[in-house]
CSV table of C-alpha atoms in Angstrom, one decimal:
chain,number,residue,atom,x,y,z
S,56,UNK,CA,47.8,117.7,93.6
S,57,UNK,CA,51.7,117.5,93.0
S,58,UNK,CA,52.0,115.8,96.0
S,59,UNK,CA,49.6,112.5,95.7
S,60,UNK,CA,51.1,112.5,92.0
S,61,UNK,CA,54.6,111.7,93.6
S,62,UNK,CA,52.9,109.6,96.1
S,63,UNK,CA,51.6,107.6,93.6
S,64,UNK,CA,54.7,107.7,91.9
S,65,UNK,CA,56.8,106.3,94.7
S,66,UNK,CA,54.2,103.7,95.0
S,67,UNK,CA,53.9,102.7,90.9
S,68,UNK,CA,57.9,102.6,91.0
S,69,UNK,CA,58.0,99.7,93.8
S,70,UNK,CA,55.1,97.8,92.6
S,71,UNK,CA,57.1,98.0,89.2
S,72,UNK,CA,60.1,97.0,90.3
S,73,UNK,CA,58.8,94.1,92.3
S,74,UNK,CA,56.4,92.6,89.9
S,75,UNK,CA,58.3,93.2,87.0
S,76,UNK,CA,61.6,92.7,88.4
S,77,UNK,CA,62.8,96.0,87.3
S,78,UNK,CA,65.1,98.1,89.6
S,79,UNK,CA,63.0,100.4,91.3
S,80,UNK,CA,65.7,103.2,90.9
S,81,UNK,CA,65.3,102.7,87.1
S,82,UNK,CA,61.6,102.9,87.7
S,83,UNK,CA,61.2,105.9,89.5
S,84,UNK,CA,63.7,107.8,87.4
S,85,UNK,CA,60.8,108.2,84.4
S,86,UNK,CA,58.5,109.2,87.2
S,87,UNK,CA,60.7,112.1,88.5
S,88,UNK,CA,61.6,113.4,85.2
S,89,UNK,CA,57.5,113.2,83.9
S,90,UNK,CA,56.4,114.7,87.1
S,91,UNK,CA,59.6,116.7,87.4
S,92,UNK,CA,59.3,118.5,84.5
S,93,UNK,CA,55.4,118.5,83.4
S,94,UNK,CA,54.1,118.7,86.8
S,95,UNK,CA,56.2,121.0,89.5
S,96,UNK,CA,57.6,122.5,86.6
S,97,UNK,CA,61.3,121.7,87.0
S,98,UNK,CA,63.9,122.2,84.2
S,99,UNK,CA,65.5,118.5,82.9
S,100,UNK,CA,68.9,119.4,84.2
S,101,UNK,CA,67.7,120.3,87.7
S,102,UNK,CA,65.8,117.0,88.1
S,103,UNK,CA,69.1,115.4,86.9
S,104,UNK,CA,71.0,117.7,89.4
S,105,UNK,CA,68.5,115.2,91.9
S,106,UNK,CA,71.3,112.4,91.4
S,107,UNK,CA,72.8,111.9,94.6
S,108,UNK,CA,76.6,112.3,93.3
S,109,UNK,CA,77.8,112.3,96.2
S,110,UNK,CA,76.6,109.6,97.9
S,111,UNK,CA,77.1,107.5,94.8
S,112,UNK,CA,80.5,108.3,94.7
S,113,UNK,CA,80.9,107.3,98.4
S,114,UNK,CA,79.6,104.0,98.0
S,115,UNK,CA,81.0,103.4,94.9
S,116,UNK,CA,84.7,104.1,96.7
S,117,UNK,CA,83.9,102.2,99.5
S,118,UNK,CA,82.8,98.9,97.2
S,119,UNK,CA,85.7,98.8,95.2
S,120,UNK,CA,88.2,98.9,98.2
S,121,UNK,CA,85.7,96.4,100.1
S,122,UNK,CA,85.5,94.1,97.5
S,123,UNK,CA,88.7,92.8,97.6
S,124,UNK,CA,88.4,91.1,100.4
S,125,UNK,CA,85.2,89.4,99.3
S,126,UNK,CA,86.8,88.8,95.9
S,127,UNK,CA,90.0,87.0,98.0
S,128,UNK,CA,88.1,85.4,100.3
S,129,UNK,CA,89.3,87.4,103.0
S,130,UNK,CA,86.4,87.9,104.8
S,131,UNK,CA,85.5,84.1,104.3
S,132,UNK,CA,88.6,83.0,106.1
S,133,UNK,CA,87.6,85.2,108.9
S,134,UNK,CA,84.2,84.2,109.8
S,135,UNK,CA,85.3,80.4,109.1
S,136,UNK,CA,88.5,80.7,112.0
S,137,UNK,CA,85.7,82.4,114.5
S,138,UNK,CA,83.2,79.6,114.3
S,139,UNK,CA,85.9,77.3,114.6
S,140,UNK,CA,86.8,78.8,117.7
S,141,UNK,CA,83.4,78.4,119.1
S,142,UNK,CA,82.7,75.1,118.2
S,143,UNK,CA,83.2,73.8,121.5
S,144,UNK,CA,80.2,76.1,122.9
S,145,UNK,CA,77.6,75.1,120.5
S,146,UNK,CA,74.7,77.2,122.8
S,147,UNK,CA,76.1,80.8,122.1
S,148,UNK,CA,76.8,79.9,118.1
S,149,UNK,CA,73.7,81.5,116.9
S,150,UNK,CA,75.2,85.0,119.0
S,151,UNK,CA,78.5,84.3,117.3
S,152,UNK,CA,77.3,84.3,114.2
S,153,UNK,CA,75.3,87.2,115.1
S,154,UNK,CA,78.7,89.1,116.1
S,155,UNK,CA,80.5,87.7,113.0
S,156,UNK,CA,77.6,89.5,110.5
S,157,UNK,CA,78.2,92.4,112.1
S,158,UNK,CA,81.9,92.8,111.7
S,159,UNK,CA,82.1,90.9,108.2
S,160,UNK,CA,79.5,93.6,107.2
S,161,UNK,CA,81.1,96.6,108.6
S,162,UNK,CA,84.4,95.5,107.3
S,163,UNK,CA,82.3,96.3,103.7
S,164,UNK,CA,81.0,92.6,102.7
S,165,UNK,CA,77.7,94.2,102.9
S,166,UNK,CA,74.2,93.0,103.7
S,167,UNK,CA,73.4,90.4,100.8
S,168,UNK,CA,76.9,88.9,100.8
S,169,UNK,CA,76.5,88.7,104.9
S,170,UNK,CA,73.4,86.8,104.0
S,171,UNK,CA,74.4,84.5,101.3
S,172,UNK,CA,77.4,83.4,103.7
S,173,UNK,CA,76.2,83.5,107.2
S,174,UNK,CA,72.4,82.8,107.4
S,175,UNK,CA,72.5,78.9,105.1
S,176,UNK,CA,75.3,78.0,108.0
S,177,UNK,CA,73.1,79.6,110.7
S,178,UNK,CA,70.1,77.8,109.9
S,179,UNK,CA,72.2,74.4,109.6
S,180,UNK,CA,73.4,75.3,113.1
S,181,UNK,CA,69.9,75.8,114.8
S,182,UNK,CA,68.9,72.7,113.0
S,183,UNK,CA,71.3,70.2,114.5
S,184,UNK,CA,70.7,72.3,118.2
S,185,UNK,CA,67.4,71.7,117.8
S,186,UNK,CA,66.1,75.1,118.3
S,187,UNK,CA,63.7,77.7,116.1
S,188,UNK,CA,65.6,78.2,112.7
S,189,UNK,CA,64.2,82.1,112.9
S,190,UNK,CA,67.2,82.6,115.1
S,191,UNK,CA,69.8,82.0,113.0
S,192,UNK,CA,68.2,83.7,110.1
S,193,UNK,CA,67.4,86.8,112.7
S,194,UNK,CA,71.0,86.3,113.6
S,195,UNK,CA,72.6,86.4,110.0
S,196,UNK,CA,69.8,89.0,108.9
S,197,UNK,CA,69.8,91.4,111.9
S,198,UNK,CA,74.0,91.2,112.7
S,199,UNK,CA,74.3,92.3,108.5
S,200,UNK,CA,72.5,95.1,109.1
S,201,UNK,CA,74.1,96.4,112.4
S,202,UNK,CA,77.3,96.0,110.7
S,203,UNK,CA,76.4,97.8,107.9
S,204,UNK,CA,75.3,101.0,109.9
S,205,UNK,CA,78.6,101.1,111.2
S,206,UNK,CA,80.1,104.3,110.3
S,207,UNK,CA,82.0,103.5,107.5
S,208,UNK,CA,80.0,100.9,106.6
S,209,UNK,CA,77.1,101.0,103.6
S,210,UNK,CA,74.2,102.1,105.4
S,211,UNK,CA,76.3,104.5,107.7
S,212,UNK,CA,78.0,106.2,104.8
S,213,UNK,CA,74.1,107.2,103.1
S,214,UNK,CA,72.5,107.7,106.7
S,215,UNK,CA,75.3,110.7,106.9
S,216,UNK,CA,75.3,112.3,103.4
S,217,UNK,CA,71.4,112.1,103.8
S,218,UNK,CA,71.8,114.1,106.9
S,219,UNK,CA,74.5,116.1,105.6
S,220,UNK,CA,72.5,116.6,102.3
S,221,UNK,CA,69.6,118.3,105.2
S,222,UNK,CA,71.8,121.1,106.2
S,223,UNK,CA,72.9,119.5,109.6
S,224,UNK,CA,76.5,119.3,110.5
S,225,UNK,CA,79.3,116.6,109.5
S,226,UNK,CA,79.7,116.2,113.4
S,227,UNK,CA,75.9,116.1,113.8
S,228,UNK,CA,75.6,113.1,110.6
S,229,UNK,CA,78.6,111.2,112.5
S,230,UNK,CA,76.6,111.1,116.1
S,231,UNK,CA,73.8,110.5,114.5
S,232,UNK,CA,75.1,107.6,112.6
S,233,UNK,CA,76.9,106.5,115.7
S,234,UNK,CA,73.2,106.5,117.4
S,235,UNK,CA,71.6,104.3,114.6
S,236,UNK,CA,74.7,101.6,115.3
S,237,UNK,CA,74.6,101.6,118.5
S,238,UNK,CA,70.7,102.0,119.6
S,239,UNK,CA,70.1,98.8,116.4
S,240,UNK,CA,73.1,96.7,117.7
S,241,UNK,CA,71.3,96.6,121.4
S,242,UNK,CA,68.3,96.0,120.1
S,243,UNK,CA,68.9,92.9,117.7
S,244,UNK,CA,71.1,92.1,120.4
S,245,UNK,CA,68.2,91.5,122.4
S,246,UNK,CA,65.6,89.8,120.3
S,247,UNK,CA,68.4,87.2,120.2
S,248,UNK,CA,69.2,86.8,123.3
S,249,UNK,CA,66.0,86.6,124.4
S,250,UNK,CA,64.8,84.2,121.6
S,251,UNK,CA,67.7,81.9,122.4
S,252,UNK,CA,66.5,81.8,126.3
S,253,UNK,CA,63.3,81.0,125.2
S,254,UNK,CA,64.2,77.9,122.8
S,255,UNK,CA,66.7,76.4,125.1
S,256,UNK,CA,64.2,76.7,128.0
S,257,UNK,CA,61.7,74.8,125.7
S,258,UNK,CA,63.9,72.1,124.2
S,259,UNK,CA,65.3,71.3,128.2
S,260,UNK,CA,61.4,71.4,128.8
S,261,UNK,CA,60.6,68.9,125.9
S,262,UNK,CA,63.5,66.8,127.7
S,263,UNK,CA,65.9,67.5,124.3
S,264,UNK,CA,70.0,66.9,125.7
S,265,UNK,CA,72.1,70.1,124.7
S,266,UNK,CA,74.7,69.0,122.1
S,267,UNK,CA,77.8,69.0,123.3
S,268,UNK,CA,79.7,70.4,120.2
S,269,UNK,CA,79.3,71.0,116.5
S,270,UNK,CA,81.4,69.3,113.8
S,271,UNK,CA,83.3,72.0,111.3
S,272,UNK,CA,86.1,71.5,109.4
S,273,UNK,CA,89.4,72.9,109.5
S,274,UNK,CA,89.3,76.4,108.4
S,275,UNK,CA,91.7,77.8,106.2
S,276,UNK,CA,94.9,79.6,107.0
S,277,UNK,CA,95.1,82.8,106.0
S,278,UNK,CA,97.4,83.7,102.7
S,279,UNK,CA,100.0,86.7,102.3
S,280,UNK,CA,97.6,88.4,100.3
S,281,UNK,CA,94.4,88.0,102.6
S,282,UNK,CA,96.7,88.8,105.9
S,283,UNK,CA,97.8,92.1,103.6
S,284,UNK,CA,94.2,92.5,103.2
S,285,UNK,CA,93.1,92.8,106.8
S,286,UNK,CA,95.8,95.5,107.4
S,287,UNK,CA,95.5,97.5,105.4
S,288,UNK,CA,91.3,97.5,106.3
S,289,UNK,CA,92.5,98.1,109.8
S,290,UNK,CA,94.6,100.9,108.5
S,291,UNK,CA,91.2,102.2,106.9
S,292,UNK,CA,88.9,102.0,109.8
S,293,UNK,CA,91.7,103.9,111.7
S,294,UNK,CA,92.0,106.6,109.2
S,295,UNK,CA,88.3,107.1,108.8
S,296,UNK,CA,87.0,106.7,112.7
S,297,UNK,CA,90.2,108.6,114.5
S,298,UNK,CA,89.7,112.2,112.9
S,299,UNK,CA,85.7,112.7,113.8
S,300,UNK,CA,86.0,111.1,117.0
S,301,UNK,CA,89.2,113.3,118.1
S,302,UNK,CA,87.4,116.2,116.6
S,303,UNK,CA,84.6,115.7,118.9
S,304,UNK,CA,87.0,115.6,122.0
S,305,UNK,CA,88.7,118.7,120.8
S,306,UNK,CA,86.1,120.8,118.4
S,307,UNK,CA,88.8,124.0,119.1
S,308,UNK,CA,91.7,122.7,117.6
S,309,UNK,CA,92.6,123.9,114.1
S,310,UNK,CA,94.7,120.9,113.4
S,311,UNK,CA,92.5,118.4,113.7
S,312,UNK,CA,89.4,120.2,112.1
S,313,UNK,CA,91.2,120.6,109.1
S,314,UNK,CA,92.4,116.9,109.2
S,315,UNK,CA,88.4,116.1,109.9
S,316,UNK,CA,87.1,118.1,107.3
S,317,UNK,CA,89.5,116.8,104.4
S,318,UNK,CA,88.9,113.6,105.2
S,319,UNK,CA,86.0,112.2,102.6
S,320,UNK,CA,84.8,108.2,103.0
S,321,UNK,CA,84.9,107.6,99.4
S,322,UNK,CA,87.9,109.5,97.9
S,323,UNK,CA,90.0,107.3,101.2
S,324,UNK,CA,88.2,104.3,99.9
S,325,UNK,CA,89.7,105.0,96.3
S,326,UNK,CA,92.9,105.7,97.8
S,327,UNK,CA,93.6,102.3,99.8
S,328,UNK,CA,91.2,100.7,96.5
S,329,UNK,CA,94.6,102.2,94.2
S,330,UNK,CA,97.3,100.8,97.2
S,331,UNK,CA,95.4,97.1,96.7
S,332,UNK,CA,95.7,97.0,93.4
S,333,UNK,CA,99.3,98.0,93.7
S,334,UNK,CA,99.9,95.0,95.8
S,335,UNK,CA,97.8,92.6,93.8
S,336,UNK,CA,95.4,91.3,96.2
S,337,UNK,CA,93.0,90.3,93.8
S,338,UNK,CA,92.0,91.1,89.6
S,339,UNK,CA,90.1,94.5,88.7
S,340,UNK,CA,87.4,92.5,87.2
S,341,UNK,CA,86.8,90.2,90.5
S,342,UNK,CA,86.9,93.9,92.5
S,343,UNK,CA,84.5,95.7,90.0
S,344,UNK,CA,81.7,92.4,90.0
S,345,UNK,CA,81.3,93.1,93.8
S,346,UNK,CA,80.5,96.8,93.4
S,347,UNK,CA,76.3,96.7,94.0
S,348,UNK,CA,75.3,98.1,90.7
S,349,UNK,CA,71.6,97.5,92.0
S,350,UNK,CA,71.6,99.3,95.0
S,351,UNK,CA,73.4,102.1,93.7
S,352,UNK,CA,70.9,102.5,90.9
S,353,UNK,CA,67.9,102.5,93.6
S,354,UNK,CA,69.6,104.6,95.6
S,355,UNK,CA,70.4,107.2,92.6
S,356,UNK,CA,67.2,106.9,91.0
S,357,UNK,CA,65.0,107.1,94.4
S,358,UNK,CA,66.7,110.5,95.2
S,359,UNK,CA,66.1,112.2,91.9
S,360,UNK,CA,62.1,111.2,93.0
S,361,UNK,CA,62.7,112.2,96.6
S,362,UNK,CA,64.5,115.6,95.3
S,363,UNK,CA,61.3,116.4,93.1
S,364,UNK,CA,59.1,115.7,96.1
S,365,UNK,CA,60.9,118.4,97.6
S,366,UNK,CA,60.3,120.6,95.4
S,367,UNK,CA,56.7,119.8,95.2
S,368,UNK,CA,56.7,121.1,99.1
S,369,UNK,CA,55.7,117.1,100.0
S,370,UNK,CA,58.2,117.3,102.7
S,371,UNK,CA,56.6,120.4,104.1
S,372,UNK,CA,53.3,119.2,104.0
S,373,UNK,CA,54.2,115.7,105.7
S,374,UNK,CA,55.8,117.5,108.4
S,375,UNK,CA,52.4,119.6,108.4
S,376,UNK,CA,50.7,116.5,109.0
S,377,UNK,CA,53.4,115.2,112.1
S,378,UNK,CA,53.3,118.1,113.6
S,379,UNK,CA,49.8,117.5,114.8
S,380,UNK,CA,51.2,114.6,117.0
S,381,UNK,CA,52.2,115.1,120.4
S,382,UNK,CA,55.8,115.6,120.7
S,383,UNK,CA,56.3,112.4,122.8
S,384,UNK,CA,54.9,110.5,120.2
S,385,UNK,CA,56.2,111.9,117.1
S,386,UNK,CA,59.8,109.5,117.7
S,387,UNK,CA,56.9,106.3,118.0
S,388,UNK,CA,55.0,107.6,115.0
S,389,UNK,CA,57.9,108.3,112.8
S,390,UNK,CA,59.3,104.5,114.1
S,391,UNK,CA,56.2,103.1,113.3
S,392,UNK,CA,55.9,105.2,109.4
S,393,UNK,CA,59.3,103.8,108.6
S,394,UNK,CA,58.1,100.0,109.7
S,395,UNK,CA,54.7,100.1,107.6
S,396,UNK,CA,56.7,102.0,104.3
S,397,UNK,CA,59.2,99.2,104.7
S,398,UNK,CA,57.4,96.1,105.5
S,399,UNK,CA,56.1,94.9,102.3
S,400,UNK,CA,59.0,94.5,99.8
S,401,UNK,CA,60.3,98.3,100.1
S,402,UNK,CA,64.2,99.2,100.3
S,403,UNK,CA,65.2,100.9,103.5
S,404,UNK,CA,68.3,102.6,102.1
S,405,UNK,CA,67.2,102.9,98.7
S,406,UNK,CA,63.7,104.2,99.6
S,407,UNK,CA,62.0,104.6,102.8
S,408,UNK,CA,65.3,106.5,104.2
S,409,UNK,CA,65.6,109.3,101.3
S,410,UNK,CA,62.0,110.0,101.7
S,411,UNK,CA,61.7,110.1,105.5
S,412,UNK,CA,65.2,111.8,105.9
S,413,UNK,CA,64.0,115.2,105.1
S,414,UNK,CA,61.0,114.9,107.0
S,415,UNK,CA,63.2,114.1,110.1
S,416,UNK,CA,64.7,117.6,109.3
S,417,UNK,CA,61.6,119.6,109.0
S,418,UNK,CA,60.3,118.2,112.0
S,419,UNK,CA,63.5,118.4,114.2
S,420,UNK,CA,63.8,122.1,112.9
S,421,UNK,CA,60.0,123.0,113.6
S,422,UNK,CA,59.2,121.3,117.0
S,423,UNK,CA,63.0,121.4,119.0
S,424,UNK,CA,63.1,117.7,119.7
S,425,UNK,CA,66.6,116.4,118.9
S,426,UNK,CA,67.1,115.3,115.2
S,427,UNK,CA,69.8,112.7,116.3
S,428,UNK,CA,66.6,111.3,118.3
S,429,UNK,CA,64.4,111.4,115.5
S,430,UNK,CA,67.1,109.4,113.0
S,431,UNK,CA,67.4,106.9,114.7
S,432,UNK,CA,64.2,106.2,115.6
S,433,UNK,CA,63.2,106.2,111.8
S,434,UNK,CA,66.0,104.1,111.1
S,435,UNK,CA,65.1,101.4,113.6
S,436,UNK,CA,61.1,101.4,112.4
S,437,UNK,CA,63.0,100.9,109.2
S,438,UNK,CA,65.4,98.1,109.8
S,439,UNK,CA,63.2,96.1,111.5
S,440,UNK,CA,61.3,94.6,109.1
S,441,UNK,CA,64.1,93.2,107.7
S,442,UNK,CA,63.0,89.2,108.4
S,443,UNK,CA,59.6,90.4,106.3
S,444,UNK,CA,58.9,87.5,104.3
S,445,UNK,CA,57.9,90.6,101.4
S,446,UNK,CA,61.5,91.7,102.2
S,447,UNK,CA,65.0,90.8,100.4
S,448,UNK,CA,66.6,89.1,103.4
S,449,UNK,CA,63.3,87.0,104.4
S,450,UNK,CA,62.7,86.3,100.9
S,451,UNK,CA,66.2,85.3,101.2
S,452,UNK,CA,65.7,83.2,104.0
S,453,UNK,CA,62.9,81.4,102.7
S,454,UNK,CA,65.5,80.0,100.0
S,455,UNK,CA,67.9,78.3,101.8
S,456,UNK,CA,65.7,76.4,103.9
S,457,UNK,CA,64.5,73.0,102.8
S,458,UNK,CA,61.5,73.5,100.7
S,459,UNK,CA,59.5,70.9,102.9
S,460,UNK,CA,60.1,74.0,105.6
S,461,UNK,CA,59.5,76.4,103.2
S,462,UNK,CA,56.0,77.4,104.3
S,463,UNK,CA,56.7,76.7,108.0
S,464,UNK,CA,59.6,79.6,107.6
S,465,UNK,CA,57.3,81.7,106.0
S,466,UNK,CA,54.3,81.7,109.0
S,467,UNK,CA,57.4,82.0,111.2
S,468,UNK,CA,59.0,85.1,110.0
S,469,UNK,CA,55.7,86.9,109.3
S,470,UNK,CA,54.0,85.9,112.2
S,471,UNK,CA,56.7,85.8,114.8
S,472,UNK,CA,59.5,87.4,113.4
S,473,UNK,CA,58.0,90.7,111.7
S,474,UNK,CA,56.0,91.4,114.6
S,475,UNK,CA,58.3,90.8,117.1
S,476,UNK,CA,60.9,93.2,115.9
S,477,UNK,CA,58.3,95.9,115.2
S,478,UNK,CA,57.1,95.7,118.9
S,479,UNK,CA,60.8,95.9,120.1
S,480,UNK,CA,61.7,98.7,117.6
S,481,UNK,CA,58.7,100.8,119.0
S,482,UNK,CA,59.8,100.2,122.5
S,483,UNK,CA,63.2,101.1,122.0
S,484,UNK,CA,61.9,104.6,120.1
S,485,UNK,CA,59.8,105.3,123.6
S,486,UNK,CA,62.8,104.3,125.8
S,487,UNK,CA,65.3,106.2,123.7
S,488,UNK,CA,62.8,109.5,123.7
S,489,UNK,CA,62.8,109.1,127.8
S,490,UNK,CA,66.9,109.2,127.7
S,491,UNK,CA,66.9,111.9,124.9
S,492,UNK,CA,63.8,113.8,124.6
């Protein structure tokens, strides 16, 4: 009984937030403390104690350091000297900008400001190369996300503490997160490159020239304080990424396990936020308006529900339920779960991850099959619906093109897009169960 009572919680607090427009962590914070407390029978303070501190903290750290070089224009600068670079090969500009999303978005731009400043110039650029618009949005949509499961970047940072939060390993949360990066990056990859081929091979077929080049204009040069900026994110990256990885290639040494397990994402990101500000590279109140209020409220509010669905023993039983699947196609299923909770307007960090996470756990711990496996899969299923019309980056989408376009767009990402990526996402879970199962 508990357990359809959150169910229909988690589903009241999305339909909330969407039609009302209400964040859905604020939403499902009432839920977990009236089911919480009434229902499973929870003290108030330990369905507070559901507040993921941690990885609030995290991404709060990480935001504030990040967003000075949004605030400066940093990152700006750096995408605009790429293209420029490029212009000359006009074909592979949609895989550019693709590459650009992903490192503007693991440098800490994250997803929605990958989207507002990458996907209206991709779409421009498919327009005047005369090829499907849905590759330039996939392109800005797809390379924000990559970027942002980088390690260090958004995603990465609550893909480990929800592992981390499981019982598993910091060493086993890294790999794992290392998996989601690298498995999604191939993947999108892909879908690109493949959806490229098949536009250029039309358009030469329909007798369309290739354009030779594309006008842009003179990016800027880089100031002190953005050139500052990008060193000091450098010196970040290095910080963060050098202690795991040598860990891994010497687990004995007592040196650098210390140095790996005093190391902490957010409390670094505070650090270099403190050395910024000491250098003036841009104003506290430009900073603080880049931190994502929102998603750090969904985030919050969703775990408090998630942490009472634990206690309810929902986890348990949903494992109950996988269980009954055969072990080869438990990765598929759980790909699969992730794409249907996700498709329709859900949040894949702020919802369908916290919820599935645990499950992951419970199944890895009851059936043997690698949990590193099992992440990623979910995470894919999850990520993948991303161009989803329903979803924030489609919907986004659907806004910068012209509105004569607008439903065209629209048949395009749910028709093509959305199913497209689903179908790859499931092969890739199959393919990665035959290399790791």
């Amino acid at each position: 009984m508990n357990s359809i009572l959150i169910g229909l919680s988690l589903l009241a607090a999305i339909i909330l937030g969407r039609k009302k427009k209400i964040n859905i962590g604020i939403a499902a914070i009432p839920f977990a403390y009236v089911v919480g407390t009434f229902f499973v029978k929870m003290l108030p303070e330990k369905v507070i104690e559901g507040w993921p501190l941690a990885t609030f903290f995290v991404i709060l750290g990480i935001s504030i350091f990040f967003g000075f070089a949004t605030a400066n224009g940093t990152l700006e600068v750096l995408a605009n000297n790429i293209l420029y670079r490029f212009r000359s090969f006009p074909l592979v500009l949609p895989i550019i900008i693709f590459l650009i999303a992903v490192l503007i978005a693991a440098l800490g731009a994250g997803y929605y400001a990958v989207m507002v400043l990458m996907a209206p110039m991709a779409i421009i650029i498919c327009d005047k190369l005369k090829i499907n618009p849905l590759i330039g949005a996939l392109a800005a949509d797809c390379g924000g996300q990559v970027g942002s499961n980088f390690m260090i970047g958004l995603n990465g940072v609550v893909f480990r503490n929800l592992i981390t939060s499981e019982g598993y390993s910091a060493d086993l949360a890294f790999s794992s997160s290392i998996s989601i990066f690298v498995v999604y990056f191939i993947m999108t990859f892909l879908i690109i490159l493949g959806l490229m081929f098949f536009s250029i091979h039309q358009k030469r077929a329909a007798g369309i020239d290739d354009q030779e080049e594309i006008e842009f204009a003179l990016p800027k040069k880089y100031t002190k304080a953005q050139k500052t900026n990008l060193v000091l994110i450098a010196i970040f990256v290095v910080v963060l990424l050098l202690p795991p990885f040598a860990h891994m290639a010497f687990p004995k040494s007592s040196v650098i396990s210390f140095l790996n397990s005093s190391i902490n994402v957010g409390l670094v990101a505070i650090l270099f936020a403190l050395i910024s500000f000491l250098l003036n590279l841009s104003t506290e109140k430009e900073v603080l308006s880049k931190i994502p209020w929102g998603t750090l409220l969904m985030i919050s509010g969703m775990g408090m529900l998630v942490n009472v669905a634990i206690n309810a023993g929902t986890i348990k039983i949903l494992s109950g339920w996988m269980n009954h699947v055969p072990s080869i196609l438990i990765p598929l299923a759980l790909c699969l779960l992730a794409s249907l909770f996700n498709s329709f307007g859900g949040s894949f960090i702020g919802v369908v991850a916290p919820a599935l996470f645990p499950v992951v756990a419970s199944i890895a711990h009851s059936t043997g099959i690698n949990p590193i496996l099992l992440y990623t899969c979910v995470a894919i299923g999850g990520l993948a619906t991303g161009i989803s019309p329903f979803s924030s980056g489609g919907a986004m989408v659907l806004g910068f093109v012209k509105e004569d376009f607008r439903d065209e767009m629209y048949k395009r990402e749910f028709y093509v897009g959305l199913p497209l990526c689903i179908t790859v996402a499931a092969v890739t879970s199959l393919i990665y169960y035959a290399i790791m199962g």
